[in-house]
């Protein structure tokens, strides 16, 4: 068995997706080595501490600007050996310098079928538009707003949905399944870019690659 892939998680809120990672891939395909937040009392931090994972808070107001805060956060994650950064309900954009520190190694989970409804309040956007199918996307993070290449997606028909809470409850199980699966795929080096269309992420079948963590080839 290959050594677990050291990953860091960024979270701003309750941390249910962090918990899904701790309950599935942590100590197996991956090892959560650090959890950082921009919110000092985020419940996600308590979830991490309960499992003995190092935590830190990087509040925007404690730094001169966002690039300075992101540089400090990237340094802290790097000191802990993180090779993949997972955004699990992290509610801020990351600066280009942060992404350059972890090239092709930052992923995010988003509650819509991107490219539809990027950014904040995705479920509210979808409800206002009147869609019948909602969904979840796990994607690589680039400098745009939820614009990175898609790794995994899954949709769910909710033709009668009216309230954001109703949709979120239905999507949570999808998030909690797709995000750990994306980490597993990254950990075994199964993700690569299609040479014909670099925005398309190819997934190698199980057993065709050695279990060595790595990012998609750029």
PDB file of C-alpha atoms in Angstrom:
ATOM      1  CA  UNK A   1       0.000   0.000   0.000  1.00  0.00           C
ATOM      2  CA  UNK A   2       1.196   3.496  -0.820  1.00  0.00           C
ATOM      3  CA  UNK A   3       1.548   6.006   1.975  1.00  0.00           C
ATOM      4  CA  UNK A   4      -1.579   8.130   2.496  1.00  0.00           C
ATOM      5  CA  UNK A   5      -1.605  11.393   0.573  1.00  0.00           C
ATOM      6  CA  UNK A   6      -1.180  14.338   2.988  1.00  0.00           C
ATOM      7  CA  UNK A   7      -4.049  16.761   2.427  1.00  0.00           C
ATOM      8  CA  UNK A   8      -5.147  20.052   3.926  1.00  0.00           C
ATOM      9  CA  UNK A   9      -8.748  21.212   4.196  1.00  0.00           C
ATOM     10  CA  UNK A  10     -10.034  24.788   4.159  1.00  0.00           C
ATOM     11  CA  UNK A  11     -13.487  25.356   5.660  1.00  0.00           C
ATOM     12  CA  UNK A  12     -15.533  28.351   6.770  1.00  0.00           C
ATOM     13  CA  UNK A  13     -18.541  26.743   8.386  1.00  0.00           C
ATOM     14  CA  UNK A  14     -20.016  23.580   9.847  1.00  0.00           C
ATOM     15  CA  UNK A  15     -17.516  21.243   8.223  1.00  0.00           C
ATOM     16  CA  UNK A  16     -19.811  18.424   7.134  1.00  0.00           C
ATOM     17  CA  UNK A  17     -17.682  17.809   4.055  1.00  0.00           C
ATOM     18  CA  UNK A  18     -14.581  17.788   6.256  1.00  0.00           C
ATOM     19  CA  UNK A  19     -16.308  15.212   8.427  1.00  0.00           C
ATOM     20  CA  UNK A  20     -17.029  13.110   5.346  1.00  0.00           C
ATOM     21  CA  UNK A  21     -13.313  13.143   4.521  1.00  0.00           C
ATOM     22  CA  UNK A  22     -12.367  12.255   8.097  1.00  0.00           C
ATOM     23  CA  UNK A  23     -14.851   9.380   8.079  1.00  0.00           C
ATOM     24  CA  UNK A  24     -13.795   7.920   4.709  1.00  0.00           C
ATOM     25  CA  UNK A  25     -10.344   8.640   3.263  1.00  0.00           C
ATOM     26  CA  UNK A  26      -8.543   9.907   6.397  1.00  0.00           C
ATOM     27  CA  UNK A  27      -5.976   7.318   7.490  1.00  0.00           C
ATOM     28  CA  UNK A  28      -6.592   5.331   4.325  1.00  0.00           C
ATOM     29  CA  UNK A  29      -5.930   6.848   0.912  1.00  0.00           C
ATOM     30  CA  UNK A  30      -5.254  10.250   2.452  1.00  0.00           C
ATOM     31  CA  UNK A  31      -4.204  11.818   5.727  1.00  0.00           C
ATOM     32  CA  UNK A  32      -5.739  15.130   6.776  1.00  0.00           C
ATOM     33  CA  UNK A  33      -2.683  16.922   8.153  1.00  0.00           C
ATOM     34  CA  UNK A  34      -4.109  20.424   8.572  1.00  0.00           C
ATOM     35  CA  UNK A  35      -7.418  22.287   8.670  1.00  0.00           C
ATOM     36  CA  UNK A  36      -7.512  26.055   8.249  1.00  0.00           C
ATOM     37  CA  UNK A  37     -10.378  28.505   8.372  1.00  0.00           C
ATOM     38  CA  UNK A  38     -11.023  32.191   7.868  1.00  0.00           C
ATOM     39  CA  UNK A  39     -13.618  32.052  10.687  1.00  0.00           C
ATOM     40  CA  UNK A  40     -12.341  31.711  14.246  1.00  0.00           C
ATOM     41  CA  UNK A  41     -15.350  29.846  15.628  1.00  0.00           C
ATOM     42  CA  UNK A  42     -16.085  27.651  12.620  1.00  0.00           C
ATOM     43  CA  UNK A  43     -17.426  24.272  13.833  1.00  0.00           C
ATOM     44  CA  UNK A  44     -15.168  22.633  11.250  1.00  0.00           C
ATOM     45  CA  UNK A  45     -12.194  23.449  13.468  1.00  0.00           C
ATOM     46  CA  UNK A  46     -13.700  21.504  16.362  1.00  0.00           C
ATOM     47  CA  UNK A  47     -14.300  18.523  14.089  1.00  0.00           C
ATOM     48  CA  UNK A  48     -10.616  18.576  13.178  1.00  0.00           C
ATOM     49  CA  UNK A  49      -9.404  18.954  16.758  1.00  0.00           C
ATOM     50  CA  UNK A  50     -11.579  16.033  17.808  1.00  0.00           C
ATOM     51  CA  UNK A  51      -9.536  13.863  15.433  1.00  0.00           C
ATOM     52  CA  UNK A  52      -6.174  15.297  16.484  1.00  0.00           C
ATOM     53  CA  UNK A  53      -5.680  17.318  13.300  1.00  0.00           C
ATOM     54  CA  UNK A  54      -3.705  20.580  13.467  1.00  0.00           C
ATOM     55  CA  UNK A  55      -5.859  23.695  13.008  1.00  0.00           C
ATOM     56  CA  UNK A  56      -5.269  27.389  12.440  1.00  0.00           C
ATOM     57  CA  UNK A  57      -7.318  30.514  11.778  1.00  0.00           C
ATOM     58  CA  UNK A  58      -6.369  32.988   9.063  1.00  0.00           C
ATOM     59  CA  UNK A  59      -8.866  35.824   9.411  1.00  0.00           C
ATOM     60  CA  UNK A  60      -8.790  38.409   6.670  1.00  0.00           C
ATOM     61  CA  UNK A  61      -8.689  41.268   9.173  1.00  0.00           C
ATOM     62  CA  UNK A  62      -5.458  40.007  10.710  1.00  0.00           C
ATOM     63  CA  UNK A  63      -3.444  40.678   7.549  1.00  0.00           C
ATOM     64  CA  UNK A  64      -2.682  43.655   5.353  1.00  0.00           C
ATOM     65  CA  UNK A  65      -4.552  42.174   2.405  1.00  0.00           C
ATOM     66  CA  UNK A  66      -5.819  38.895   0.997  1.00  0.00           C
ATOM     67  CA  UNK A  67      -2.535  37.964  -0.759  1.00  0.00           C
ATOM     68  CA  UNK A  68      -0.662  38.395   2.536  1.00  0.00           C
ATOM     69  CA  UNK A  69      -3.194  36.234   4.363  1.00  0.00           C
ATOM     70  CA  UNK A  70      -3.088  33.576   1.646  1.00  0.00           C
ATOM     71  CA  UNK A  71       0.716  33.562   1.683  1.00  0.00           C
ATOM     72  CA  UNK A  72       0.727  32.917   5.427  1.00  0.00           C
ATOM     73  CA  UNK A  73      -1.870  30.181   5.047  1.00  0.00           C
ATOM     74  CA  UNK A  74      -0.006  28.513   2.179  1.00  0.00           C
ATOM     75  CA  UNK A  75       3.202  28.543   4.209  1.00  0.00           C
ATOM     76  CA  UNK A  76       1.454  26.942   7.187  1.00  0.00           C
ATOM     77  CA  UNK A  77      -0.081  24.220   5.027  1.00  0.00           C
ATOM     78  CA  UNK A  78       3.237  23.610   3.316  1.00  0.00           C
ATOM     79  CA  UNK A  79       5.027  23.240   6.642  1.00  0.00           C
ATOM     80  CA  UNK A  80       2.645  20.418   7.451  1.00  0.00           C
ATOM     81  CA  UNK A  81       3.444  18.635   4.226  1.00  0.00           C
ATOM     82  CA  UNK A  82       0.139  19.073   2.425  1.00  0.00           C
ATOM     83  CA  UNK A  83       0.230  17.959  -1.202  1.00  0.00           C
ATOM     84  CA  UNK A  84      -3.460  18.524  -1.942  1.00  0.00           C
ATOM     85  CA  UNK A  85      -5.682  21.334  -0.664  1.00  0.00           C
ATOM     86  CA  UNK A  86      -9.401  20.601  -0.436  1.00  0.00           C
ATOM     87  CA  UNK A  87     -11.903  23.443  -0.208  1.00  0.00           C
ATOM     88  CA  UNK A  88     -14.818  22.106   1.825  1.00  0.00           C
ATOM     89  CA  UNK A  89     -17.178  25.020   2.262  1.00  0.00           C
ATOM     90  CA  UNK A  90     -14.431  27.642   2.163  1.00  0.00           C
ATOM     91  CA  UNK A  91     -16.222  30.893   1.370  1.00  0.00           C
ATOM     92  CA  UNK A  92     -13.418  33.047  -0.027  1.00  0.00           C
ATOM     93  CA  UNK A  93     -11.492  33.168  -3.268  1.00  0.00           C
ATOM     94  CA  UNK A  94      -7.829  32.181  -3.152  1.00  0.00           C
ATOM     95  CA  UNK A  95      -5.163  34.465  -4.565  1.00  0.00           C
ATOM     96  CA  UNK A  96      -3.142  33.374  -7.626  1.00  0.00           C
ATOM     97  CA  UNK A  97       0.012  33.064  -5.526  1.00  0.00           C
ATOM     98  CA  UNK A  98      -1.698  30.509  -3.270  1.00  0.00           C
ATOM     99  CA  UNK A  99      -2.707  28.440  -6.315  1.00  0.00           C
ATOM    100  CA  UNK A 100       0.838  28.657  -7.648  1.00  0.00           C
ATOM    101  CA  UNK A 101       2.096  27.240  -4.337  1.00  0.00           C
ATOM    102  CA  UNK A 102      -0.087  24.153  -4.924  1.00  0.00           C
ATOM    103  CA  UNK A 103      -0.208  23.843  -8.730  1.00  0.00           C
ATOM    104  CA  UNK A 104      -2.994  21.591 -10.025  1.00  0.00           C
ATOM    105  CA  UNK A 105      -3.513  20.494  -6.421  1.00  0.00           C
ATOM    106  CA  UNK A 106      -6.458  22.528  -5.115  1.00  0.00           C
ATOM    107  CA  UNK A 107      -9.983  21.128  -5.470  1.00  0.00           C
ATOM    108  CA  UNK A 108     -13.401  22.424  -4.480  1.00  0.00           C
ATOM    109  CA  UNK A 109     -16.908  21.050  -4.035  1.00  0.00           C
ATOM    110  CA  UNK A 110     -19.745  23.260  -5.312  1.00  0.00           C
ATOM    111  CA  UNK A 111     -23.529  22.758  -4.971  1.00  0.00           C
ATOM    112  CA  UNK A 112     -24.472  23.120  -8.638  1.00  0.00           C
ATOM    113  CA  UNK A 113     -23.788  21.515 -11.990  1.00  0.00           C
ATOM    114  CA  UNK A 114     -21.105  23.919 -13.136  1.00  0.00           C
ATOM    115  CA  UNK A 115     -20.781  26.011 -15.213  1.00  0.00           C
ATOM    116  CA  UNK A 116     -24.341  26.791 -14.115  1.00  0.00           C
ATOM    117  CA  UNK A 117     -24.712  28.937 -10.986  1.00  0.00           C
ATOM    118  CA  UNK A 118     -21.137  29.642  -9.870  1.00  0.00           C
ATOM    119  CA  UNK A 119     -20.254  31.674  -6.805  1.00  0.00           C
ATOM    120  CA  UNK A 120     -22.211  32.253  -3.628  1.00  0.00           C
ATOM    121  CA  UNK A 121     -25.850  31.223  -3.146  1.00  0.00           C
ATOM    122  CA  UNK A 122     -25.746  28.674  -5.953  1.00  0.00           C
ATOM    123  CA  UNK A 123     -28.842  26.853  -4.732  1.00  0.00           C
ATOM    124  CA  UNK A 124     -30.790  30.090  -4.417  1.00  0.00           C
ATOM    125  CA  UNK A 125     -29.704  31.010  -7.943  1.00  0.00           C
ATOM    126  CA  UNK A 126     -30.922  27.654  -9.249  1.00  0.00           C
ATOM    127  CA  UNK A 127     -34.263  27.936  -7.479  1.00  0.00           C
ATOM    128  CA  UNK A 128     -34.789  31.446  -8.827  1.00  0.00           C
ATOM    129  CA  UNK A 129     -34.068  30.167 -12.340  1.00  0.00           C
ATOM    130  CA  UNK A 130     -36.625  27.400 -11.891  1.00  0.00           C
ATOM    131  CA  UNK A 131     -34.411  24.423 -12.677  1.00  0.00           C
ATOM    132  CA  UNK A 132     -35.696  20.872 -12.268  1.00  0.00           C
ATOM    133  CA  UNK A 133     -32.291  19.192 -11.871  1.00  0.00           C
ATOM    134  CA  UNK A 134     -29.808  20.260  -9.199  1.00  0.00           C
ATOM    135  CA  UNK A 135     -26.393  18.783  -8.564  1.00  0.00           C
ATOM    136  CA  UNK A 136     -22.871  18.803  -7.183  1.00  0.00           C
ATOM    137  CA  UNK A 137     -19.533  19.420  -8.886  1.00  0.00           C
ATOM    138  CA  UNK A 138     -16.016  18.691  -7.671  1.00  0.00           C
ATOM    139  CA  UNK A 139     -13.501  20.658  -9.710  1.00  0.00           C
ATOM    140  CA  UNK A 140      -9.935  21.869  -9.805  1.00  0.00           C
ATOM    141  CA  UNK A 141      -9.583  25.450  -8.609  1.00  0.00           C
ATOM    142  CA  UNK A 142      -8.170  28.094 -10.900  1.00  0.00           C
ATOM    143  CA  UNK A 143      -8.023  31.880 -10.657  1.00  0.00           C
ATOM    144  CA  UNK A 144     -11.636  32.280 -11.801  1.00  0.00           C
ATOM    145  CA  UNK A 145     -14.914  31.909  -9.932  1.00  0.00           C
ATOM    146  CA  UNK A 146     -15.737  28.176  -9.827  1.00  0.00           C
ATOM    147  CA  UNK A 147     -14.290  27.973 -13.332  1.00  0.00           C
ATOM    148  CA  UNK A 148     -11.706  25.191 -13.006  1.00  0.00           C
ATOM    149  CA  UNK A 149     -11.891  21.856 -14.852  1.00  0.00           C
ATOM    150  CA  UNK A 150     -14.547  19.434 -13.642  1.00  0.00           C
ATOM    151  CA  UNK A 151     -13.424  16.222 -11.929  1.00  0.00           C
ATOM    152  CA  UNK A 152     -16.771  14.702 -10.911  1.00  0.00           C
ATOM    153  CA  UNK A 153     -20.416  15.707 -11.225  1.00  0.00           C
ATOM    154  CA  UNK A 154     -23.739  14.200 -10.252  1.00  0.00           C
ATOM    155  CA  UNK A 155     -27.240  15.520 -10.706  1.00  0.00           C
ATOM    156  CA  UNK A 156     -30.481  15.004  -8.821  1.00  0.00           C
ATOM    157  CA  UNK A 157     -34.016  15.632 -10.026  1.00  0.00           C
ATOM    158  CA  UNK A 158     -35.968  17.810  -7.608  1.00  0.00           C
ATOM    159  CA  UNK A 159     -38.811  19.141  -9.763  1.00  0.00           C
ATOM    160  CA  UNK A 160     -40.906  20.367  -6.841  1.00  0.00           C
ATOM    161  CA  UNK A 161     -38.173  21.924  -4.702  1.00  0.00           C
ATOM    162  CA  UNK A 162     -39.011  25.338  -3.276  1.00  0.00           C
ATOM    163  CA  UNK A 163     -36.652  26.004  -0.359  1.00  0.00           C
ATOM    164  CA  UNK A 164     -32.829  26.179  -0.311  1.00  0.00           C
ATOM    165  CA  UNK A 165     -32.682  24.057   2.859  1.00  0.00           C
ATOM    166  CA  UNK A 166     -34.648  21.306   1.122  1.00  0.00           C
ATOM    167  CA  UNK A 167     -32.263  21.257  -1.823  1.00  0.00           C
ATOM    168  CA  UNK A 168     -29.157  21.421   0.370  1.00  0.00           C
ATOM    169  CA  UNK A 169     -30.342  18.446   2.425  1.00  0.00           C
ATOM    170  CA  UNK A 170     -30.842  16.447  -0.761  1.00  0.00           C
ATOM    171  CA  UNK A 171     -27.426  17.412  -2.137  1.00  0.00           C
ATOM    172  CA  UNK A 172     -25.420  16.744   1.021  1.00  0.00           C
ATOM    173  CA  UNK A 173     -25.113  12.978   0.427  1.00  0.00           C
ATOM    174  CA  UNK A 174     -23.812  13.688  -3.083  1.00  0.00           C
ATOM    175  CA  UNK A 175     -21.211  16.105  -1.722  1.00  0.00           C
ATOM    176  CA  UNK A 176     -20.168  13.613   0.950  1.00  0.00           C
ATOM    177  CA  UNK A 177     -19.671  10.907  -1.682  1.00  0.00           C
ATOM    178  CA  UNK A 178     -18.094  12.869  -4.539  1.00  0.00           C
ATOM    179  CA  UNK A 179     -15.517  14.844  -2.560  1.00  0.00           C
ATOM    180  CA  UNK A 180     -13.844  11.804  -0.932  1.00  0.00           C
ATOM    181  CA  UNK A 181     -13.940   9.992  -4.279  1.00  0.00           C
ATOM    182  CA  UNK A 182     -12.123  12.886  -5.935  1.00  0.00           C
ATOM    183  CA  UNK A 183      -9.478  12.740  -3.204  1.00  0.00           C
ATOM    184  CA  UNK A 184      -9.096   8.990  -3.762  1.00  0.00           C
ATOM    185  CA  UNK A 185      -8.630   9.523  -7.492  1.00  0.00           C
ATOM    186  CA  UNK A 186      -6.042  12.238  -6.918  1.00  0.00           C
ATOM    187  CA  UNK A 187      -4.213  10.095  -4.369  1.00  0.00           C
ATOM    188  CA  UNK A 188      -3.722   7.233  -6.797  1.00  0.00           C
ATOM    189  CA  UNK A 189      -2.659   9.534  -9.628  1.00  0.00           C
ATOM    190  CA  UNK A 190      -5.733   8.716 -11.689  1.00  0.00           C
ATOM    191  CA  UNK A 191      -6.468  12.254 -12.898  1.00  0.00           C
ATOM    192  CA  UNK A 192      -4.988  13.723 -16.072  1.00  0.00           C
ATOM    193  CA  UNK A 193      -5.896  16.321 -18.669  1.00  0.00           C
ATOM    194  CA  UNK A 194      -7.185  15.338 -22.096  1.00  0.00           C
ATOM    195  CA  UNK A 195      -4.490  16.439 -24.587  1.00  0.00           C
ATOM    196  CA  UNK A 196      -7.226  17.284 -27.089  1.00  0.00           C
ATOM    197  CA  UNK A 197      -9.237  19.375 -24.609  1.00  0.00           C
ATOM    198  CA  UNK A 198      -7.224  20.444 -21.550  1.00  0.00           C
ATOM    199  CA  UNK A 199     -10.411  21.418 -19.737  1.00  0.00           C
ATOM    200  CA  UNK A 200     -11.505  17.795 -19.735  1.00  0.00           C
ATOM    201  CA  UNK A 201     -10.211  15.721 -16.804  1.00  0.00           C
ATOM    202  CA  UNK A 202      -9.631  12.069 -17.660  1.00  0.00           C
ATOM    203  CA  UNK A 203      -9.961   9.374 -14.999  1.00  0.00           C
ATOM    204  CA  UNK A 204      -7.820   6.261 -15.320  1.00  0.00           C
ATOM    205  CA  UNK A 205      -9.611   2.985 -14.502  1.00  0.00           C
ATOM    206  CA  UNK A 206      -8.850   1.280 -11.205  1.00  0.00           C
ATOM    207  CA  UNK A 207      -5.747  -0.893 -11.341  1.00  0.00           C
ATOM    208  CA  UNK A 208      -4.160   0.808 -14.339  1.00  0.00           C
ATOM    209  CA  UNK A 209      -1.862   3.104 -12.365  1.00  0.00           C
ATOM    210  CA  UNK A 210       0.457   2.729  -9.380  1.00  0.00           C
ATOM    211  CA  UNK A 211      -0.898   4.295  -6.206  1.00  0.00           C
ATOM    212  CA  UNK A 212       1.193   7.440  -6.190  1.00  0.00           C
ATOM    213  CA  UNK A 213      -0.524  10.720  -5.470  1.00  0.00           C
ATOM    214  CA  UNK A 214      -0.364  13.402  -8.095  1.00  0.00           C
ATOM    215  CA  UNK A 215      -2.218  16.189  -9.782  1.00  0.00           C
ATOM    216  CA  UNK A 216      -3.706  16.276 -13.219  1.00  0.00           C
ATOM    217  CA  UNK A 217      -1.100  16.820 -15.886  1.00  0.00           C
ATOM    218  CA  UNK A 218      -1.228  20.369 -17.150  1.00  0.00           C
TER     219      UNK A 218
END
